[in-house]
Amino acid sequence: MFKIVYNGCNMKRNTFYLLAGIVALAEVGIFWLSVEIERPILIQIAFVLGVLLIYGARRMVEDRVEDERTAMITQKAALRTLEVFWVVFFMLSLGSAVAAFSRPLGLRPPPPPDPNTTHTLIMRITEPDVLPFDLFGRFAVGQLVLLCLMIFLYVGFRVYYARKYGEWDTDEEQD
Amino acid sequence: MKNRIKVYRAMHDLTQEGLANELGVTRQTVLAIEKGKYDPSLDLAFKIARFFGVTIEDIFLYGDTAEQK
């Protein structure tokens, strides 16, 4: 049995929400920049730093109270979400793996250019270097959609268990 | 599991908020226990009983015991 009251540092709840919104906007901007300069590592690092910042700020919100019941609600919601989504993510990964391995793996060296025709060489140089969207892109977008669904499901489970364990019950003392 | 926390709380002239502060939990947790929506951990049950100076069985009524009383 425990109760954690985070009131050592001063940050109002609304300030935290404002900070979270600013971080989210910054992430969108960095995502755009990352696409423009073709550096995936930029958004990856920014995302991790953003999440760490929000986690750190959440601990500084004053009068945030946790006890054994709220901890249990969080655990149950997380477990139920995991039970559903490990299956969904595994399914997506298996499907993508099968699709990827059913084609040549790209380990074969490219055929040597024909010395008699310079046309082929010019074509290769001027050809835009694009990734095929059909597999790689669909996998990435699918994963992002599933992550969003996972967050929605987690929130849904939290609301369900919070209702079940009397989070919003009222009694005569509140009148 | 039924309980008599509300009775003991009234006997000690305590609000839910007051009891919650004494026990180190939230008011919603005290309310959920009183309404039988949440069964406290053994640790919290002992803490409640000790706070009121009675045994756990005096406060929490399990199964047949609850029907007999």
XYZ file of N, CA and C in Angstrom:
732
model
N 0.844 -1.179 0.000
C 0.000 0.000 0.000
C 0.881 1.231 0.000
N 0.581 2.140 -0.875
C 1.404 3.328 -0.962
C 0.591 4.484 -1.503
N 1.122 5.638 -1.268
C 0.528 6.837 -1.859
C 1.675 7.769 -2.179
N 1.746 8.145 -3.407
C 2.811 9.047 -3.806
C 2.191 10.395 -4.135
N 2.619 11.404 -3.423
C 2.140 12.763 -3.708
C 3.316 13.540 -4.259
N 3.202 13.921 -5.506
C 4.273 14.657 -6.148
C 4.027 16.150 -5.965
N 4.580 16.716 -4.915
C 4.420 18.168 -4.756
C 5.738 18.834 -4.390
N 6.821 18.148 -4.675
C 8.130 18.729 -4.368
C 8.476 19.876 -5.299
N 8.162 19.709 -6.583
C 8.456 20.752 -7.544
C 7.147 21.408 -7.956
N 7.254 22.610 -8.437
C 6.040 23.355 -8.748
C 5.787 23.387 -10.247
N 4.781 22.703 -10.661
C 4.291 22.867 -12.026
C 2.799 22.595 -11.990
N 2.057 23.577 -12.429
C 0.605 23.395 -12.408
C 0.207 22.441 -13.525
N -0.959 21.841 -13.323
C -1.432 20.845 -14.285
C -1.590 21.465 -15.685
N -2.135 22.675 -15.731
C -2.340 23.335 -17.022
C -1.012 23.652 -17.709
N -0.004 23.997 -16.895
C 1.327 24.259 -17.462
C 1.869 22.990 -18.109
N 1.618 21.862 -17.455
C 2.072 20.586 -18.009
C 1.393 20.302 -19.356
N 0.075 20.535 -19.411
C -0.639 20.304 -20.672
C -0.119 21.224 -21.774
N 0.185 22.483 -21.393
C 0.727 23.432 -22.364
C 2.079 22.953 -22.874
N 2.917 22.494 -21.947
C 4.235 21.988 -22.327
C 4.103 20.783 -23.261
N 3.176 19.887 -22.924
C 2.970 18.698 -23.759
C 2.534 19.092 -25.168
N 1.671 20.108 -25.251
C 1.229 20.586 -26.563
C 2.373 21.175 -27.366
N 3.231 21.947 -26.687
C 4.380 22.554 -27.374
C 5.327 21.464 -27.880
N 5.557 20.455 -27.035
C 6.435 19.348 -27.443
C 5.852 18.631 -28.663
N 4.525 18.417 -28.643
C 3.878 17.727 -29.769
C 4.032 18.535 -31.057
N 3.838 19.857 -30.952
C 4.000 20.717 -32.142
C 5.445 20.687 -32.641
N 6.383 20.739 -31.690
C 7.797 20.694 -32.062
C 8.129 19.380 -32.768
N 7.521 18.285 -32.286
C 7.763 16.979 -32.913
C 7.265 16.962 -34.365
N 6.114 17.592 -34.580
C 5.578 17.651 -35.951
C 6.542 18.418 -36.849
N 7.040 19.543 -36.332
C 7.993 20.347 -37.098
C 9.278 19.591 -37.388
N 9.774 18.895 -36.387
C 11.024 18.143 -36.571
C 10.796 16.975 -37.540
N 9.599 16.400 -37.490
C 9.281 15.327 -38.438
C 9.360 15.851 -39.875
N 8.762 17.026 -40.071
C 8.790 17.646 -41.405
C 10.236 17.921 -41.827
N 11.020 18.497 -40.893
C 12.415 18.811 -41.192
C 13.195 17.533 -41.507
N 12.894 16.492 -40.739
C 13.577 15.216 -40.920
C 13.304 14.639 -42.310
N 12.070 14.810 -42.767
C 11.714 14.337 -44.112
C 12.428 15.190 -45.157
N 12.456 16.501 -44.924
C 13.061 17.418 -45.904
C 14.548 17.137 -46.092
N 15.260 16.927 -44.994
C 16.710 16.728 -45.115
C 17.075 15.247 -45.163
N 16.037 14.397 -45.187
C 16.226 12.951 -45.337
C 17.136 12.368 -44.252
N 16.839 12.712 -43.016
C 17.592 12.186 -41.876
C 16.608 11.593 -40.863
N 16.313 10.315 -40.963
C 15.351 9.703 -40.021
C 15.807 9.779 -38.570
N 17.125 9.787 -38.358
C 17.659 9.778 -37.000
C 17.239 11.025 -36.231
N 17.011 12.127 -36.964
C 16.637 13.399 -36.324
C 15.305 13.264 -35.585
N 14.288 12.755 -36.255
C 12.987 12.631 -35.614
C 13.023 11.524 -34.558
N 13.831 10.501 -34.785
C 13.914 9.412 -33.802
C 14.471 9.928 -32.477
N 15.582 10.685 -32.557
C 16.179 11.240 -31.334
C 15.237 12.269 -30.696
N 14.639 13.118 -31.553
C 13.732 14.159 -31.033
C 12.531 13.523 -30.331
N 12.054 12.424 -30.881
C 10.896 11.772 -30.274
C 11.238 11.223 -28.885
N 12.380 10.553 -28.792
C 12.791 9.997 -27.491
C 13.001 11.122 -26.470
N 13.669 12.200 -26.906
C 13.896 13.332 -25.994
C 12.576 13.969 -25.570
N 11.651 14.087 -26.512
C 10.338 14.653 -26.200
C 9.588 13.825 -25.174
N 9.624 12.518 -25.347
C 8.935 11.633 -24.393
C 9.590 11.722 -23.015
N 10.928 11.757 -22.982
C 11.632 11.884 -21.697
C 11.274 13.200 -21.012
N 11.177 14.266 -21.818
C 10.817 15.578 -21.266
C 9.421 15.535 -20.655
N 8.481 14.904 -21.356
C 7.109 14.844 -20.841
C 7.054 13.971 -19.586
N 7.775 12.846 -19.599
C 7.798 11.997 -18.394
C 8.361 12.769 -17.198
N 9.449 13.505 -17.449
C 10.074 14.283 -16.374
C 9.142 15.363 -15.860
N 8.477 16.042 -16.798
C 7.567 17.130 -16.405
C 6.369 16.589 -15.640
N 5.929 15.393 -16.020
C 4.749 14.818 -15.350
C 5.023 14.567 -13.873
N 6.270 14.238 -13.582
C 6.634 13.993 -12.180
C 6.649 15.288 -11.367
N 6.734 16.419 -12.082
C 6.812 17.705 -11.369
C 5.446 18.352 -11.177
N 4.404 17.751 -11.729
C 3.069 18.340 -11.573
C 2.659 18.245 -10.112
N 2.230 19.372 -9.547
C 1.920 19.379 -8.111
C 0.603 18.661 -7.833
N 0.565 18.045 -6.655
C -0.636 17.377 -6.135
C -1.136 16.245 -7.018
N -0.217 15.602 -7.722
C -0.613 14.399 -8.452
C -0.525 13.237 -7.469
N -1.633 12.542 -7.270
C -1.679 11.513 -6.224
C -1.845 10.132 -6.854
N -1.035 9.203 -6.390
C -1.159 7.811 -6.820
C -1.263 6.946 -5.590
N -2.147 5.985 -5.612
C -2.168 5.006 -4.526
C -2.399 3.624 -5.132
N -2.635 2.624 -4.286
C -2.680 1.246 -4.790
C -3.825 1.015 -5.765
N -4.943 1.736 -5.582
C -6.081 1.539 -6.501
C -5.770 2.139 -7.867
N -5.230 3.340 -7.910
C -4.907 3.952 -9.206
C -3.806 3.172 -9.921
N -2.848 2.651 -9.130
C -1.795 1.834 -9.725
C -2.376 0.564 -10.333
N -3.360 -0.026 -9.643
C -3.985 -1.238 -10.159
C -4.757 -0.960 -11.450
N -5.442 0.184 -11.496
C -6.180 0.551 -12.709
C -5.210 0.684 -13.887
N -4.095 1.351 -13.652
C -3.099 1.533 -14.711
C -2.548 0.189 -15.179
N -2.227 -0.682 -14.214
C -1.662 -1.990 -14.560
C -2.647 -2.829 -15.362
N -3.897 -2.853 -14.924
C -4.892 -3.667 -15.628
C -5.100 -3.161 -17.054
N -5.191 -1.833 -17.209
C -5.391 -1.264 -18.544
C -4.201 -1.595 -19.445
N -2.992 -1.466 -18.890
C -1.791 -1.748 -19.683
C -1.728 -3.222 -20.085
N -2.081 -4.101 -19.153
C -2.020 -5.543 -19.436
C -3.025 -5.934 -20.519
N -4.248 -5.437 -20.402
C -5.280 -5.763 -21.401
C -4.870 -5.239 -22.781
N -4.312 -4.019 -22.817
C -3.871 -3.450 -24.096
C -2.767 -4.307 -24.704
N -1.841 -4.722 -23.850
C -0.734 -5.557 -24.330
C -1.245 -6.895 -24.860
N -2.225 -7.476 -24.166
C -2.778 -8.770 -24.585
C -3.376 -8.700 -25.988
N -3.983 -7.561 -26.307
C -4.576 -7.400 -27.643
C -3.493 -7.078 -28.667
N -2.621 -6.126 -28.323
C -1.766 -5.563 -29.356
C -0.491 -6.335 -29.649
N -0.085 -7.232 -28.748
C 1.087 -8.020 -29.143
C 0.684 -8.941 -30.287
N -0.570 -9.390 -30.278
C -1.054 -10.250 -31.368
C -1.126 -9.456 -32.674
N -1.667 -8.235 -32.593
C -1.828 -7.409 -33.793
C -0.458 -7.046 -34.383
N 0.476 -6.635 -33.517
C 1.808 -6.254 -34.011
C 2.554 -7.460 -34.575
N 2.387 -8.589 -33.915
C 3.047 -9.809 -34.413
C 2.492 -10.157 -35.789
N 1.172 -10.030 -35.946
C 0.526 -10.336 -37.220
C 1.072 -9.426 -38.323
N 1.162 -8.119 -38.023
C 1.675 -7.163 -39.009
C 3.122 -7.482 -39.368
N 3.930 -7.796 -38.359
C 5.343 -8.078 -38.599
C 5.509 -9.351 -39.419
N 4.702 -10.372 -39.086
C 4.790 -11.630 -39.845
C 4.402 -11.402 -41.302
N 3.321 -10.683 -41.521
C 2.874 -10.403 -42.885
C 3.925 -9.645 -43.668
N 4.534 -8.644 -43.005
C 5.567 -7.852 -43.677
C 6.797 -8.688 -43.971
N 7.158 -9.568 -43.024
C 8.330 -10.431 -43.232
C 8.105 -11.369 -44.406
N 6.907 -11.944 -44.479
C 6.605 -12.851 -45.595
C 6.664 -12.093 -46.916
N 6.083 -10.874 -46.925
C 6.088 -10.076 -48.151
C 7.517 -9.711 -48.560
N 8.349 -9.399 -47.563
C 9.729 -8.997 -47.864
C 10.562 -10.175 -48.350
N 10.402 -11.327 -47.688
C 11.238 -12.472 -48.036
C 10.758 -13.215 -49.279
N 9.557 -12.887 -49.744
C 9.078 -13.552 -50.943
C 9.641 -12.897 -52.207
N 10.462 -11.859 -52.038
C 11.127 -11.202 -53.174
C 12.638 -11.393 -53.030
N 13.379 -11.086 -54.086
C 14.847 -11.117 -53.940
C 15.273 -10.131 -52.868
N 16.251 -10.532 -52.062
C 16.626 -9.725 -50.905
C 17.501 -8.526 -51.242
N 17.853 -8.376 -52.509
C 18.659 -7.223 -52.896
C 20.132 -7.411 -52.588
N 20.537 -8.644 -52.324
C 21.952 -8.891 -52.022
C 22.750 -9.159 -53.304
N 22.009 -9.428 -54.378
C 22.679 -9.694 -55.644
C 23.372 -8.429 -56.157
N 24.599 -8.527 -56.633
C 25.267 -7.321 -57.155
C 24.569 -6.853 -58.435
N 24.577 -5.570 -58.674
C 23.931 -5.074 -59.897
C 24.683 -5.544 -61.136
N 23.977 -5.773 -62.226
C 24.662 -6.232 -63.447
C 25.641 -5.169 -63.938
N 26.782 -5.603 -64.473
C 27.774 -4.618 -64.955
C 27.210 -3.832 -66.138
N 27.538 -2.552 -66.193
C 27.030 -1.742 -67.301
C 27.638 -2.167 -68.633
N 26.791 -2.090 -69.623
C 27.248 -2.445 -70.963
C 28.154 -1.339 -71.495
N 29.448 -1.631 -71.748
C 30.372 -0.564 -72.184
C 30.014 0.005 -73.554
N 29.230 -0.759 -74.311
C 28.931 -0.283 -75.675
C 27.861 0.814 -75.686
N 27.019 0.812 -74.638
C 25.947 1.809 -74.661
C 26.094 2.740 -73.462
N 26.349 3.955 -73.716
C 26.427 4.960 -72.638
C 25.036 5.380 -72.187
N 24.038 5.056 -72.997
C 22.665 5.449 -72.683
C 22.219 4.846 -71.341
N 22.535 3.569 -71.131
C 22.146 2.879 -69.895
C 22.763 3.569 -68.682
N 24.053 3.929 -68.834
C 24.768 4.555 -67.720
C 24.137 5.904 -67.371
N 23.817 6.665 -68.382
C 23.196 7.979 -68.143
C 21.846 7.807 -67.451
N 21.103 6.812 -67.904
C 19.794 6.533 -67.294
C 19.944 6.230 -65.808
N 20.970 5.425 -65.474
C 21.180 5.034 -64.072
C 21.548 6.232 -63.205
N 22.348 7.112 -63.765
C 22.774 8.272 -62.969
C 21.602 9.223 -62.738
N 20.814 9.439 -63.770
C 19.727 10.414 -63.647
C 18.471 9.847 -62.989
N 18.401 8.535 -62.838
C 17.211 7.913 -62.261
C 17.050 8.334 -60.793
N 15.903 8.821 -60.416
C 15.751 9.227 -59.009
C 15.816 8.030 -58.070
N 16.481 8.254 -56.944
C 16.678 7.173 -55.978
C 15.487 7.166 -55.018
N 14.483 6.377 -55.344
C 13.283 6.349 -54.509
C 13.080 4.959 -53.910
N 12.504 4.972 -52.726
C 12.154 3.710 -52.090
C 10.763 3.296 -52.562
N 10.548 2.013 -52.763
C 9.207 1.588 -53.152
C 8.248 1.732 -51.979
N 7.154 2.469 -52.179
C 6.202 2.711 -51.102
C 5.360 1.478 -50.809
N 5.209 0.634 -51.784
C 4.239 -0.456 -51.662
C 4.474 -1.334 -50.445
N 5.710 -1.600 -50.074
C 5.953 -2.458 -48.915
C 6.435 -1.660 -47.712
N 7.537 -0.949 -47.921
C 8.187 -0.233 -46.814
C 7.267 0.833 -46.226
N 6.670 1.627 -47.106
C 5.798 2.706 -46.662
C 4.546 2.194 -46.008
N 3.951 1.156 -46.595
C 2.717 0.624 -46.018
C 2.966 0.041 -44.629
N 4.143 -0.572 -44.457
C 4.490 -1.123 -43.143
C 4.595 -0.006 -42.108
N 5.295 1.081 -42.494
C 5.488 2.200 -41.547
C 4.159 2.863 -41.204
N 3.342 3.129 -42.219
C 2.056 3.788 -41.980
C 1.138 2.866 -41.167
N 1.154 1.584 -41.522
C 0.345 0.608 -40.776
C 0.726 0.568 -39.309
N 2.024 0.617 -39.054
C 2.498 0.574 -37.671
C 2.079 1.830 -36.904
N 2.159 2.983 -37.567
C 1.730 4.228 -36.914
C 0.238 4.199 -36.598
N -0.549 3.691 -37.536
C -2.002 3.605 -37.308
C -2.277 2.666 -36.127
N -1.569 1.551 -36.095
C -1.770 0.604 -34.992
C -1.364 1.213 -33.659
N -0.288 1.994 -33.654
C 0.138 2.651 -32.411
C -0.935 3.610 -31.902
N -1.534 4.348 -32.848
C -2.616 5.267 -32.451
C -3.798 4.471 -31.898
N -4.132 3.376 -32.556
C -5.233 2.535 -32.064
C -4.914 1.981 -30.683
N -3.641 1.635 -30.472
C -3.220 1.094 -29.178
C -3.437 2.132 -28.073
N -3.098 3.395 -28.371
C -3.294 4.454 -27.380
C -4.784 4.628 -27.082
N -5.606 4.596 -28.142
C -7.061 4.725 -27.935
C -7.588 3.573 -27.090
N -7.110 2.376 -27.389
C -7.584 1.209 -26.626
C -7.162 1.311 -25.162
N -5.923 1.763 -24.933
C -5.431 1.911 -23.562
C -6.292 2.919 -22.792
N -6.582 4.044 -23.436
C -7.432 5.053 -22.779
C -8.811 4.461 -22.489
N -9.338 3.703 -23.453
C -10.639 3.059 -23.253
C -10.629 2.105 -22.070
N -9.588 1.278 -21.979
C -9.472 0.346 -20.845
C -9.328 1.100 -19.529
N -8.585 2.201 -19.558
C -8.414 2.997 -18.330
C -9.753 3.541 -17.853
N -10.527 4.057 -18.795
C -11.845 4.597 -18.434
C -12.723 3.478 -17.889
N -12.671 2.318 -18.552
C -13.495 1.182 -18.120
C -13.151 0.754 -16.686
N -11.855 0.572 -16.433
C -11.450 0.113 -15.091
C -11.630 1.207 -14.038
N -11.440 2.464 -14.455
C -11.662 3.556 -13.504
C -13.135 3.590 -13.073
N -14.026 3.364 -14.028
C -15.461 3.313 -13.684
C -15.756 2.117 -12.797
N -15.148 0.980 -13.157
C -15.393 -0.252 -12.401
C -14.951 -0.114 -10.951
N -13.842 0.565 -10.737
C -13.309 0.701 -9.378
C -13.612 2.074 -8.767
N -14.727 2.648 -9.192
C -15.295 3.796 -8.495
C -14.571 5.115 -8.620
N -13.933 5.349 -9.755
C -13.181 6.604 -9.893
C -14.101 7.832 -9.860
N -15.250 7.723 -10.505
C -16.101 8.910 -10.612
C -17.375 8.777 -9.779
N -17.357 7.859 -8.839
C -18.522 7.735 -7.963
C -18.620 8.970 -7.064
N -19.840 9.317 -6.732
C -20.034 10.441 -5.815
C -20.844 9.964 -4.616
N -20.770 10.696 -3.549
C -21.603 10.381 -2.399
C -22.017 11.672 -1.721
N -22.644 11.534 -0.576
C -23.224 12.721 0.050
C -22.163 13.733 0.487
N -20.920 13.278 0.688
C -19.888 14.206 1.156
C -19.494 15.228 0.107
N -19.759 14.889 -1.157
C -19.352 15.802 -2.215
C -20.386 16.898 -2.461
N -21.589 16.774 -1.860
C -22.633 17.778 -2.084
C -22.347 19.062 -1.285
N -16.970 -8.145 -1.013
C -16.674 -8.109 0.416
C -17.290 -6.841 1.033
N -18.150 -7.062 2.055
C -18.772 -5.899 2.700
C -17.850 -5.350 3.788
N -18.127 -4.128 4.160
C -17.296 -3.550 5.229
C -18.100 -2.517 6.016
N -17.546 -2.179 7.163
C -18.240 -1.223 8.046
C -17.415 0.046 8.258
N -16.689 0.402 7.235
C -15.821 1.581 7.368
C -16.646 2.840 7.621
N -17.764 2.929 6.923
C -18.594 4.129 7.065
C -19.058 4.290 8.520
N -19.411 3.147 9.137
C -19.860 3.179 10.536
C -18.728 3.657 11.440
N -17.559 3.042 11.259
C -16.420 3.421 12.109
C -15.987 4.856 11.843
N -16.133 5.264 10.603
C -15.774 6.639 10.256
C -16.706 7.621 10.973
N -17.988 7.257 10.982
C -18.967 8.114 11.669
C -18.691 8.136 13.171
N -18.335 6.968 13.712
C -18.031 6.900 15.149
C -16.845 7.793 15.516
N -15.898 7.907 14.608
C -14.710 8.730 14.871
C -14.856 10.152 14.305
N -16.031 10.439 13.786
C -16.322 11.757 13.232
C -15.282 12.179 12.188
N -15.099 11.282 11.231
C -14.097 11.524 10.197
C -14.766 11.624 8.827
N -14.273 12.516 8.003
C -14.735 12.545 6.612
C -13.903 11.551 5.806
N -14.378 11.281 4.597
C -13.590 10.394 3.715
C -12.219 10.999 3.442
N -12.202 12.296 3.230
C -10.928 12.976 2.963
C -9.984 12.843 4.158
N -10.550 13.022 5.353
C -9.734 12.915 6.565
C -9.162 11.523 6.734
N -10.026 10.523 6.529
C -9.545 9.141 6.653
C -8.500 8.830 5.580
N -8.763 9.321 4.366
C -7.813 9.082 3.269
C -6.447 9.668 3.600
N -6.437 10.851 4.160
C -5.163 11.475 4.526
C -4.449 10.688 5.617
N -5.226 10.172 6.560
C -4.626 9.384 7.642
C -4.020 8.078 7.111
N -4.691 7.504 6.107
C -4.253 6.209 5.585
C -3.229 6.340 4.458
N -3.114 7.543 3.914
C -2.172 7.736 2.806
C -2.703 7.242 1.478
N -4.011 7.397 1.278
C -4.609 7.038 -0.025
C -5.473 8.211 -0.481
N -6.079 8.049 -1.660
C -6.940 9.119 -2.150
C -8.350 8.964 -1.575
N -9.112 10.055 -1.613
C -10.491 10.007 -1.120
C -11.315 9.037 -1.956
N -11.019 8.993 -3.278
C -11.763 8.088 -4.158
C -11.544 6.624 -3.758
N -10.368 6.328 -3.245
C -10.089 4.956 -2.819
C -10.924 4.598 -1.593
N -11.007 5.535 -0.635
C -11.849 5.288 0.551
C -13.296 5.092 0.117
N -13.758 5.942 -0.800
C -15.130 5.842 -1.298
C -15.363 4.508 -1.998
N -14.399 4.092 -2.837
C -14.545 2.826 -3.574
C -14.582 1.635 -2.613
N -13.785 1.695 -1.540
C -13.792 0.602 -0.552
C -15.128 0.583 0.182
N -15.592 1.749 0.593
C -16.871 1.826 1.315
C -18.015 1.264 0.488
N -18.002 1.564 -0.802
C -19.085 1.111 -1.677
C -18.902 -0.337 -2.134
N -17.807 -0.949 -1.724
C -17.555 -2.344 -2.085
C -17.096 -2.535 -3.506
N -16.655 -1.444 -4.156
C -16.187 -1.556 -5.536
C -14.721 -1.952 -5.617
N -14.014 -1.760 -4.534
C -12.589 -2.097 -4.532
C -12.230 -2.763 -3.207
N -11.605 -3.933 -3.307
C -11.128 -4.621 -2.110
C -9.692 -4.197 -1.839
N -9.443 -3.635 -0.656
C -8.087 -3.123 -0.397
C -7.074 -4.257 -0.258
N -5.815 -3.894 -0.399
C -4.749 -4.877 -0.163
C -4.736 -5.229 1.332
N -4.081 -6.338 1.647
C -3.987 -6.763 3.050
C -3.311 -5.676 3.887
N -2.329 -5.060 3.302
C -1.590 -3.999 3.985
C -2.522 -2.837 4.360
N -3.331 -2.417 3.384
C -4.244 -1.299 3.646
C -5.344 -1.715 4.624
N -5.807 -2.964 4.497
C -6.850 -3.459 5.414
C -6.343 -3.430 6.858
N -5.110 -3.892 7.077
C -4.514 -3.846 8.424
C -4.393 -2.404 8.909
N -4.002 -1.542 7.989
C -3.816 -0.141 8.367
C -5.147 0.482 8.808
N -6.210 0.146 8.076
C -7.534 0.682 8.430
C -7.949 0.162 9.808
N -7.775 -1.164 9.995
C -8.173 -1.777 11.269
C -7.381 -1.171 12.422
N -6.104 -1.029 12.254
C -5.274 -0.464 13.331
C -5.630 0.988 13.610
N -5.982 1.697 12.553
C -6.331 3.105 12.742
C -7.570 3.223 13.636
N -8.539 2.327 13.434
C -9.750 2.380 14.248
C -9.613 1.578 15.553
N -8.484 0.895 15.716
C -8.223 0.142 16.946
C -9.069 -1.113 17.072
N -9.381 -1.736 15.963
C -10.160 -2.984 15.974
C -9.449 -4.022 15.096
N -10.035 -5.225 15.017
C -9.436 -6.243 14.145
C -9.992 -6.099 12.726
N -9.326 -6.754 11.804
C -9.783 -6.702 10.408
C -11.192 -7.265 10.282
N -11.471 -8.353 11.052
C -12.793 -8.984 10.962
C -13.917 -8.066 11.439
N -13.580 -7.126 12.311
C -14.609 -6.186 12.765
C -15.033 -5.238 11.645
N -14.122 -4.985 10.751
C -14.411 -4.013 9.692
C -14.826 -4.689 8.390
N -14.099 -5.730 8.016
C -14.389 -6.384 6.742
C -15.141 -7.686 6.986
N -16.226 -7.847 6.275
C -17.079 -9.021 6.448
C -17.030 -9.844 5.171
N -16.478 -11.027 5.301
C -16.269 -11.833 4.099
C -17.346 -12.913 3.950
N -17.941 -13.023 2.783
C -18.857 -14.103 2.407
C -19.962 -14.360 3.405
N -19.952 -15.574 4.032
C -21.020 -16.002 4.942
C -21.119 -15.092 6.159
N -19.983 -14.603 6.621
C -19.976 -13.740 7.806
C -20.845 -12.506 7.567
N -20.743 -11.974 6.366
C -21.519 -10.780 6.038
C -23.014 -11.076 6.061
N -23.406 -12.275 5.567
C -24.820 -12.635 5.541
C -25.358 -12.858 6.955
N -24.515 -13.517 7.834
C -24.951 -13.774 9.206
C -25.194 -12.478 9.971
N -24.295 -11.516 9.757
C -24.422 -10.257 10.512
C -25.563 -9.422 9.922
